[in-house]
mmCIF file of N, CA and C in Angstrom:
data_model
loop_
_atom_site.group_PDB
_atom_site.id
_atom_site.type_symbol
_atom_site.label_atom_id
_atom_site.label_comp_id
_atom_site.label_asym_id
_atom_site.label_seq_id
_atom_site.Cartn_x
_atom_site.Cartn_y
_atom_site.Cartn_z
ATOM 1 N N MET A 150 195.914 61.889 -20.310
ATOM 2 C CA MET A 150 196.531 61.424 -21.535
ATOM 3 C C MET A 150 197.289 60.131 -21.231
ATOM 4 N N GLN A 151 197.134 59.180 -22.084
ATOM 5 C CA GLN A 151 197.787 57.896 -21.891
ATOM 6 C C GLN A 151 199.262 58.010 -22.256
ATOM 7 N N SER A 152 200.104 57.363 -21.468
ATOM 8 C CA SER A 152 201.527 57.350 -21.781
ATOM 9 C C SER A 152 201.932 55.939 -22.197
ATOM 10 N N HIS A 153 203.060 55.863 -22.869
ATOM 11 C CA HIS A 153 203.555 54.582 -23.367
ATOM 12 C C HIS A 153 204.972 54.362 -22.854
ATOM 13 N N PRO A 154 205.327 53.137 -22.558
ATOM 14 C CA PRO A 154 206.675 52.857 -22.069
ATOM 15 C C PRO A 154 207.710 53.063 -23.173
ATOM 16 N N LEU A 155 208.906 53.453 -22.745
ATOM 17 C CA LEU A 155 210.020 53.659 -23.662
ATOM 18 C C LEU A 155 211.286 53.210 -22.952
ATOM 19 N N SER A 156 212.076 52.428 -23.614
ATOM 20 C CA SER A 156 213.327 51.952 -23.032
ATOM 21 C C SER A 156 214.471 52.759 -23.632
ATOM 22 N N LEU A 157 215.380 53.240 -22.776
ATOM 23 C CA LEU A 157 216.526 54.024 -23.226
ATOM 24 C C LEU A 157 217.815 53.413 -22.728
ATOM 25 N N ARG A 158 218.848 53.548 -23.523
ATOM 26 C CA ARG A 158 220.180 53.161 -23.080
ATOM 27 C C ARG A 158 220.926 54.455 -22.790
ATOM 28 N N LEU A 159 221.376 54.591 -21.549
ATOM 29 C CA LEU A 159 222.108 55.780 -21.132
ATOM 30 C C LEU A 159 223.550 55.425 -20.813
ATOM 31 N N LYS A 160 224.439 56.371 -21.071
ATOM 32 C CA LYS A 160 225.818 56.204 -20.631
ATOM 33 C C LYS A 160 225.802 56.136 -19.111
ATOM 34 N N PRO A 161 226.707 55.375 -18.528
ATOM 35 C CA PRO A 161 226.707 55.228 -17.070
ATOM 36 C C PRO A 161 226.761 56.558 -16.318
ATOM 37 N N ASP A 162 227.547 57.519 -16.811
ATOM 38 C CA ASP A 162 227.634 58.801 -16.117
ATOM 39 C C ASP A 162 226.327 59.580 -16.208
ATOM 40 N N VAL A 163 225.632 59.478 -17.337
ATOM 41 C CA VAL A 163 224.346 60.165 -17.496
ATOM 42 C C VAL A 163 223.303 59.528 -16.580
ATOM 43 N N GLN A 164 223.308 58.215 -16.518
ATOM 44 C CA GLN A 164 222.366 57.528 -15.636
ATOM 45 C C GLN A 164 222.630 57.891 -14.180
ATOM 46 N N ALA A 165 223.883 57.988 -13.799
ATOM 47 C CA ALA A 165 224.221 58.351 -12.420
ATOM 48 C C ALA A 165 223.749 59.772 -12.109
ATOM 49 N N ARG A 166 223.934 60.687 -13.056
ATOM 50 C CA ARG A 166 223.476 62.067 -12.855
ATOM 51 C C ARG A 166 221.957 62.127 -12.776
ATOM 52 N N LEU A 167 221.290 61.344 -13.624
ATOM 53 C CA LEU A 167 219.830 61.303 -13.608
ATOM 54 C C LEU A 167 219.332 60.751 -12.278
ATOM 55 N N GLN A 168 219.963 59.706 -11.817
ATOM 56 C CA GLN A 168 219.560 59.110 -10.542
ATOM 57 C C GLN A 168 219.791 60.095 -9.393
ATOM 58 N N ALA A 169 220.914 60.798 -9.421
ATOM 59 C CA ALA A 169 221.204 61.782 -8.374
ATOM 60 C C ALA A 169 220.169 62.898 -8.378
ATOM 61 N N GLU A 170 219.777 63.356 -9.565
ATOM 62 C CA GLU A 170 218.756 64.409 -9.662
ATOM 63 C C GLU A 170 217.412 63.903 -9.171
ATOM 64 N N ALA A 171 217.084 62.673 -9.508
ATOM 65 C CA ALA A 171 215.815 62.092 -9.061
ATOM 66 C C ALA A 171 215.765 62.039 -7.536
ATOM 67 N N GLU A 172 216.854 61.633 -6.942
ATOM 68 C CA GLU A 172 216.892 61.566 -5.481
ATOM 69 C C GLU A 172 216.822 62.961 -4.862
ATOM 70 N N ALA A 173 217.560 63.915 -5.447
ATOM 71 C CA ALA A 173 217.585 65.279 -4.908
ATOM 72 C C ALA A 173 216.240 65.976 -5.042
ATOM 73 N N SER A 174 215.543 65.708 -6.137
ATOM 74 C CA SER A 174 214.262 66.384 -6.391
ATOM 75 C C SER A 174 213.059 65.552 -5.965
ATOM 76 N N GLU A 175 213.344 64.368 -5.452
ATOM 77 C CA GLU A 175 212.292 63.449 -5.030
ATOM 78 C C GLU A 175 211.291 63.177 -6.156
ATOM 79 N N GLN A 176 211.838 62.931 -7.324
ATOM 80 C CA GLN A 176 211.048 62.565 -8.495
ATOM 81 C C GLN A 176 211.536 61.213 -8.997
ATOM 82 N N LYS A 177 210.746 60.618 -9.851
ATOM 83 C CA LYS A 177 211.169 59.381 -10.492
ATOM 84 C C LYS A 177 212.067 59.737 -11.674
ATOM 85 N N MET A 178 213.022 58.854 -11.947
ATOM 86 C CA MET A 178 213.913 59.077 -13.081
ATOM 87 C C MET A 178 213.114 59.194 -14.375
ATOM 88 N N ALA A 179 212.073 58.391 -14.513
ATOM 89 C CA ALA A 179 211.259 58.412 -15.729
ATOM 90 C C ALA A 179 210.551 59.752 -15.899
ATOM 91 N N GLU A 180 210.107 60.357 -14.798
ATOM 92 C CA GLU A 180 209.449 61.655 -14.883
ATOM 93 C C GLU A 180 210.416 62.730 -15.370
ATOM 94 N N ILE A 181 211.627 62.701 -14.836
ATOM 95 C CA ILE A 181 212.639 63.676 -15.249
ATOM 96 C C ILE A 181 212.989 63.479 -16.716
ATOM 97 N N ALA A 182 213.175 62.227 -17.120
ATOM 98 C CA ALA A 182 213.515 61.928 -18.514
ATOM 99 C C ALA A 182 212.388 62.355 -19.447
ATOM 100 N N ALA A 183 211.141 62.096 -19.072
ATOM 101 C CA ALA A 183 210.001 62.483 -19.912
ATOM 102 C C ALA A 183 209.931 63.997 -20.059
ATOM 103 N N THR A 184 210.145 64.713 -18.958
ATOM 104 C CA THR A 184 210.133 66.174 -19.007
ATOM 105 C C THR A 184 211.268 66.695 -19.881
ATOM 106 N N ALA A 185 212.442 66.084 -19.749
ATOM 107 C CA ALA A 185 213.593 66.494 -20.556
ATOM 108 C C ALA A 185 213.318 66.282 -22.042
ATOM 109 N N ILE A 186 212.702 65.173 -22.386
ATOM 110 C CA ILE A 186 212.389 64.887 -23.790
ATOM 111 C C ILE A 186 211.362 65.882 -24.309
ATOM 112 N N GLU A 187 210.335 66.161 -23.524
ATOM 113 C CA GLU A 187 209.328 67.140 -23.940
ATOM 114 C C GLU A 187 209.954 68.513 -24.148
ATOM 115 N N THR A 188 210.807 68.926 -23.227
ATOM 116 C CA THR A 188 211.476 70.221 -23.329
ATOM 117 C C THR A 188 212.351 70.277 -24.573
ATOM 118 N N TYR A 189 213.076 69.211 -24.830
ATOM 119 C CA TYR A 189 213.924 69.139 -26.014
ATOM 120 C C TYR A 189 213.092 69.263 -27.292
ATOM 121 N N LEU A 190 211.997 68.527 -27.361
ATOM 122 C CA LEU A 190 211.158 68.554 -28.556
ATOM 123 C C LEU A 190 210.540 69.936 -28.778
ATOM 124 N N GLU A 191 210.104 70.584 -27.698
ATOM 125 C CA GLU A 191 209.556 71.936 -27.811
ATOM 126 C C GLU A 191 210.626 72.908 -28.302
ATOM 127 N N SER A 192 211.823 72.774 -27.763
ATOM 128 C CA SER A 192 212.936 73.629 -28.164
ATOM 129 C C SER A 192 213.279 73.432 -29.636
ATOM 130 N N GLN A 193 213.331 72.192 -30.065
ATOM 131 C CA GLN A 193 213.636 71.893 -31.469
ATOM 132 C C GLN A 193 212.552 72.439 -32.397
ATOM 133 N N ALA A 194 211.300 72.305 -31.988
ATOM 134 C CA ALA A 194 210.200 72.829 -32.804
ATOM 135 C C ALA A 194 210.305 74.345 -32.929
ATOM 136 N N GLU A 195 210.653 75.021 -31.837
ATOM 137 C CA GLU A 195 210.800 76.478 -31.862
ATOM 138 C C GLU A 195 211.967 76.886 -32.757
ATOM 139 N N LYS A 196 213.088 76.176 -32.659
ATOM 140 C CA LYS A 196 214.233 76.461 -33.529
ATOM 141 C C LYS A 196 213.864 76.270 -34.992
ATOM 142 N N ARG A 197 213.128 75.193 -35.261
ATOM 143 C CA ARG A 197 212.729 74.907 -36.638
ATOM 144 C C ARG A 197 211.812 76.005 -37.171
ATOM 145 N N LEU A 198 210.878 76.468 -36.351
ATOM 146 C CA LEU A 198 209.972 77.548 -36.746
ATOM 147 C C LEU A 198 210.760 78.818 -37.033
ATOM 148 N N GLN A 199 211.699 79.158 -36.157
ATOM 149 C CA GLN A 199 212.506 80.358 -36.365
ATOM 150 C C GLN A 199 213.330 80.250 -37.644
ATOM 151 N N LEU A 200 213.862 79.071 -37.903
ATOM 152 C CA LEU A 200 214.628 78.865 -39.128
ATOM 153 C C LEU A 200 213.743 79.013 -40.355
ATOM 154 N N GLU A 201 212.550 78.430 -40.313
ATOM 155 C CA GLU A 201 211.616 78.553 -41.433
ATOM 156 C C GLU A 201 211.234 80.014 -41.666
ATOM 157 N N GLN A 202 211.026 80.776 -40.577
ATOM 158 C CA GLN A 202 210.702 82.190 -40.711
ATOM 159 C C GLN A 202 211.876 82.975 -41.298
ATOM 160 N N ALA A 203 213.089 82.633 -40.884
ATOM 161 C CA ALA A 203 214.275 83.309 -41.409
ATOM 162 C C ALA A 203 214.451 82.995 -42.896
ATOM 163 N N ILE A 204 214.203 81.765 -43.282
ATOM 164 C CA ILE A 204 214.312 81.390 -44.697
ATOM 165 C C ILE A 204 213.253 82.121 -45.513
ATOM 166 N N ALA A 205 212.039 82.220 -44.972
ATOM 167 C CA ALA A 205 210.973 82.941 -45.676
ATOM 168 C C ALA A 205 211.342 84.414 -45.855
ATOM 169 N N SER A 206 211.909 85.021 -44.811
ATOM 170 C CA SER A 206 212.346 86.419 -44.920
ATOM 171 C C SER A 206 213.447 86.553 -45.961
ATOM 172 N N ALA A 207 214.389 85.614 -45.955
ATOM 173 C CA ALA A 207 215.471 85.653 -46.935
ATOM 174 C C ALA A 207 214.928 85.480 -48.341
ATOM 175 N N ASP A 208 213.958 84.578 -48.507
ATOM 176 C CA ASP A 208 213.348 84.381 -49.819
ATOM 177 C C ASP A 208 212.641 85.640 -50.307
ATOM 178 N N GLU A 209 212.145 86.449 -49.354
ATOM 179 C CA GLU A 209 211.491 87.709 -49.702
ATOM 180 C C GLU A 209 212.510 88.819 -49.948
ATOM 181 N N GLY A 210 213.781 88.546 -49.654
ATOM 182 C CA GLY A 210 214.822 89.545 -49.838
ATOM 183 C C GLY A 210 214.924 90.502 -48.665
ATOM 184 N N THR A 211 214.512 90.058 -47.475
ATOM 185 C CA THR A 211 214.514 90.894 -46.284
ATOM 186 C C THR A 211 215.618 90.410 -45.340
ATOM 187 N N PHE A 212 216.521 91.336 -44.979
ATOM 188 C CA PHE A 212 217.664 90.979 -44.147
ATOM 189 C C PHE A 212 217.952 92.076 -43.130
ATOM 190 N N VAL A 213 218.716 91.706 -42.105
ATOM 191 C CA VAL A 213 219.258 92.675 -41.146
ATOM 192 C C VAL A 213 220.744 92.796 -41.474
ATOM 193 N N SER A 214 221.225 94.024 -41.591
ATOM 194 C CA SER A 214 222.628 94.238 -41.938
ATOM 195 C C SER A 214 223.551 93.738 -40.838
ATOM 196 N N SER A 215 224.754 93.389 -41.225
ATOM 197 C CA SER A 215 225.734 92.913 -40.250
ATOM 198 C C SER A 215 226.078 94.014 -39.247
ATOM 199 N N GLU A 216 226.020 95.267 -39.666
ATOM 200 C CA GLU A 216 226.301 96.374 -38.752
ATOM 201 C C GLU A 216 225.265 96.433 -37.629
ATOM 202 N N LYS A 217 223.984 96.323 -37.996
ATOM 203 C CA LYS A 217 222.923 96.356 -36.980
ATOM 204 C C LYS A 217 223.025 95.153 -36.059
ATOM 205 N N MET A 218 223.325 93.992 -36.629
ATOM 206 C CA MET A 218 223.462 92.784 -35.806
ATOM 207 C C MET A 218 224.636 92.926 -34.842
ATOM 208 N N ALA A 219 225.767 93.439 -35.340
ATOM 209 C CA ALA A 219 226.951 93.599 -34.495
ATOM 210 C C ALA A 219 226.672 94.585 -33.359
ATOM 211 N N ASP A 220 225.997 95.695 -33.680
ATOM 212 C CA ASP A 220 225.651 96.677 -32.638
ATOM 213 C C ASP A 220 224.743 96.060 -31.585
ATOM 214 N N TRP A 221 223.758 95.284 -32.037
ATOM 215 C CA TRP A 221 222.808 94.648 -31.117
ATOM 216 C C TRP A 221 223.527 93.668 -30.199
ATOM 217 N N ILE A 222 224.338 92.808 -30.791
ATOM 218 C CA ILE A 222 225.056 91.802 -30.006
ATOM 219 C C ILE A 222 226.026 92.471 -29.032
ATOM 220 N N ALA A 223 226.696 93.527 -29.483
ATOM 221 C CA ALA A 223 227.639 94.229 -28.612
ATOM 222 C C ALA A 223 226.938 94.860 -27.409
ATOM 223 N N SER A 224 225.652 95.156 -27.557
ATOM 224 C CA SER A 224 224.917 95.800 -26.459
ATOM 225 C C SER A 224 224.403 94.809 -25.413
ATOM 226 N N TRP A 225 224.436 93.521 -25.708
ATOM 227 C CA TRP A 225 223.914 92.517 -24.775
ATOM 228 C C TRP A 225 224.610 92.627 -23.422
ATOM 229 N N GLY A 226 223.834 92.630 -22.380
ATOM 230 C CA GLY A 226 224.371 92.664 -21.034
ATOM 231 C C GLY A 226 224.773 94.050 -20.553
ATOM 232 N N SER A 227 224.638 95.046 -21.409
ATOM 233 C CA SER A 227 224.983 96.407 -21.011
ATOM 234 C C SER A 227 223.757 97.116 -20.438
ATOM 235 N N GLU A 228 223.979 98.275 -19.862
ATOM 236 C CA GLU A 228 222.863 99.064 -19.330
ATOM 237 C C GLU A 228 221.982 99.595 -20.456
ATOM 238 N N ASN A 229 222.556 99.728 -21.644
ATOM 239 C CA ASN A 229 221.826 100.273 -22.795
ATOM 240 C C ASN A 229 221.627 99.199 -23.866
ATOM 241 N N GLU A 230 221.112 98.045 -23.438
ATOM 242 C CA GLU A 230 220.907 96.945 -24.380
ATOM 243 C C GLU A 230 219.894 97.367 -25.440
ATOM 244 N N LEU A 231 220.246 97.143 -26.685
ATOM 245 C CA LEU A 231 219.398 97.539 -27.804
ATOM 246 C C LEU A 231 218.313 96.493 -28.054
ATOM 247 N N PRO A 232 217.173 96.914 -28.604
ATOM 248 C CA PRO A 232 216.147 95.938 -28.979
ATOM 249 C C PRO A 232 216.612 95.161 -30.208
ATOM 250 N N GLU A 233 215.983 94.029 -30.425
ATOM 251 C CA GLU A 233 216.309 93.226 -31.599
ATOM 252 C C GLU A 233 216.144 94.090 -32.843
ATOM 253 N N PRO A 234 217.147 94.080 -33.731
ATOM 254 C CA PRO A 234 217.075 94.973 -34.902
ATOM 255 C C PRO A 234 216.003 94.557 -35.902
ATOM 256 N N GLU A 235 215.449 95.561 -36.537
ATOM 257 C CA GLU A 235 214.476 95.345 -37.607
ATOM 258 C C GLU A 235 215.241 95.214 -38.927
ATOM 259 N N PRO A 236 214.685 94.510 -39.891
ATOM 260 C CA PRO A 236 215.342 94.410 -41.196
ATOM 261 C C PRO A 236 215.594 95.792 -41.793
ATOM 262 N N ASP A 237 216.765 95.933 -42.401
ATOM 263 C CA ASP A 237 217.107 97.199 -43.048
ATOM 264 C C ASP A 237 217.648 96.993 -44.461
ATOM 265 N N ILE A 238 217.610 95.753 -44.938
ATOM 266 C CA ILE A 238 218.027 95.441 -46.303
ATOM 267 C C ILE A 238 216.865 94.738 -46.987
ATOM 268 N N PHE A 239 216.434 95.311 -48.092
ATOM 269 C CA PHE A 239 215.282 94.778 -48.832
ATOM 270 C C PHE A 239 215.700 94.642 -50.292
ATOM 271 N N THR A 240 216.288 93.512 -50.642
ATOM 272 C CA THR A 240 216.858 93.348 -51.973
ATOM 273 C C THR A 240 215.808 93.263 -53.062
ATOM 274 N N LYS A 241 214.708 92.594 -52.819
ATOM 275 C CA LYS A 241 213.683 92.483 -53.859
ATOM 276 C C LYS A 241 212.980 93.812 -54.063
ATOM 277 N N LEU A 242 212.769 94.567 -52.970
ATOM 278 C CA LEU A 242 212.142 95.881 -53.076
ATOM 279 C C LEU A 242 213.044 96.815 -53.884
ATOM 280 N N SER A 243 214.351 96.763 -53.641
ATOM 281 C CA SER A 243 215.263 97.665 -54.334
ATOM 282 C C SER A 243 215.363 97.290 -55.807
ATOM 283 N N ARG A 244 215.143 96.026 -56.165
ATOM 284 C CA ARG A 244 215.173 95.619 -57.571
ATOM 285 C C ARG A 244 213.963 96.185 -58.320
ATOM 286 N N ARG A 245 212.831 96.315 -57.620
ATOM 287 C CA ARG A 245 211.607 96.827 -58.255
ATOM 288 C C ARG A 245 211.685 98.347 -58.456
ATOM 289 N N ALA A 246 212.451 99.007 -57.619
ATOM 290 C CA ALA A 246 212.490 100.473 -57.662
ATOM 291 C C ALA A 246 213.315 100.977 -58.808
#
């Protein structure tokens, strides 16, 4: 795949950290920067997808109660960590019933 040049302005401390990492990892600064940008873009795309899915669920009237969310979060890092909660509030379904 063909690559294209890109010029960036970095804060002096960021450039120094990038240069130090390049030397420590025996990579070029440009390679590290390109990888960082790709990782950032992938992360942003994943966040955007998750947000779109959450909005779609909300539009359908599907939610997870605050109680289930609180229990799940409280279990993080424990020996009995709970799985991600399933929706337990269905507002549009309850309106039809």
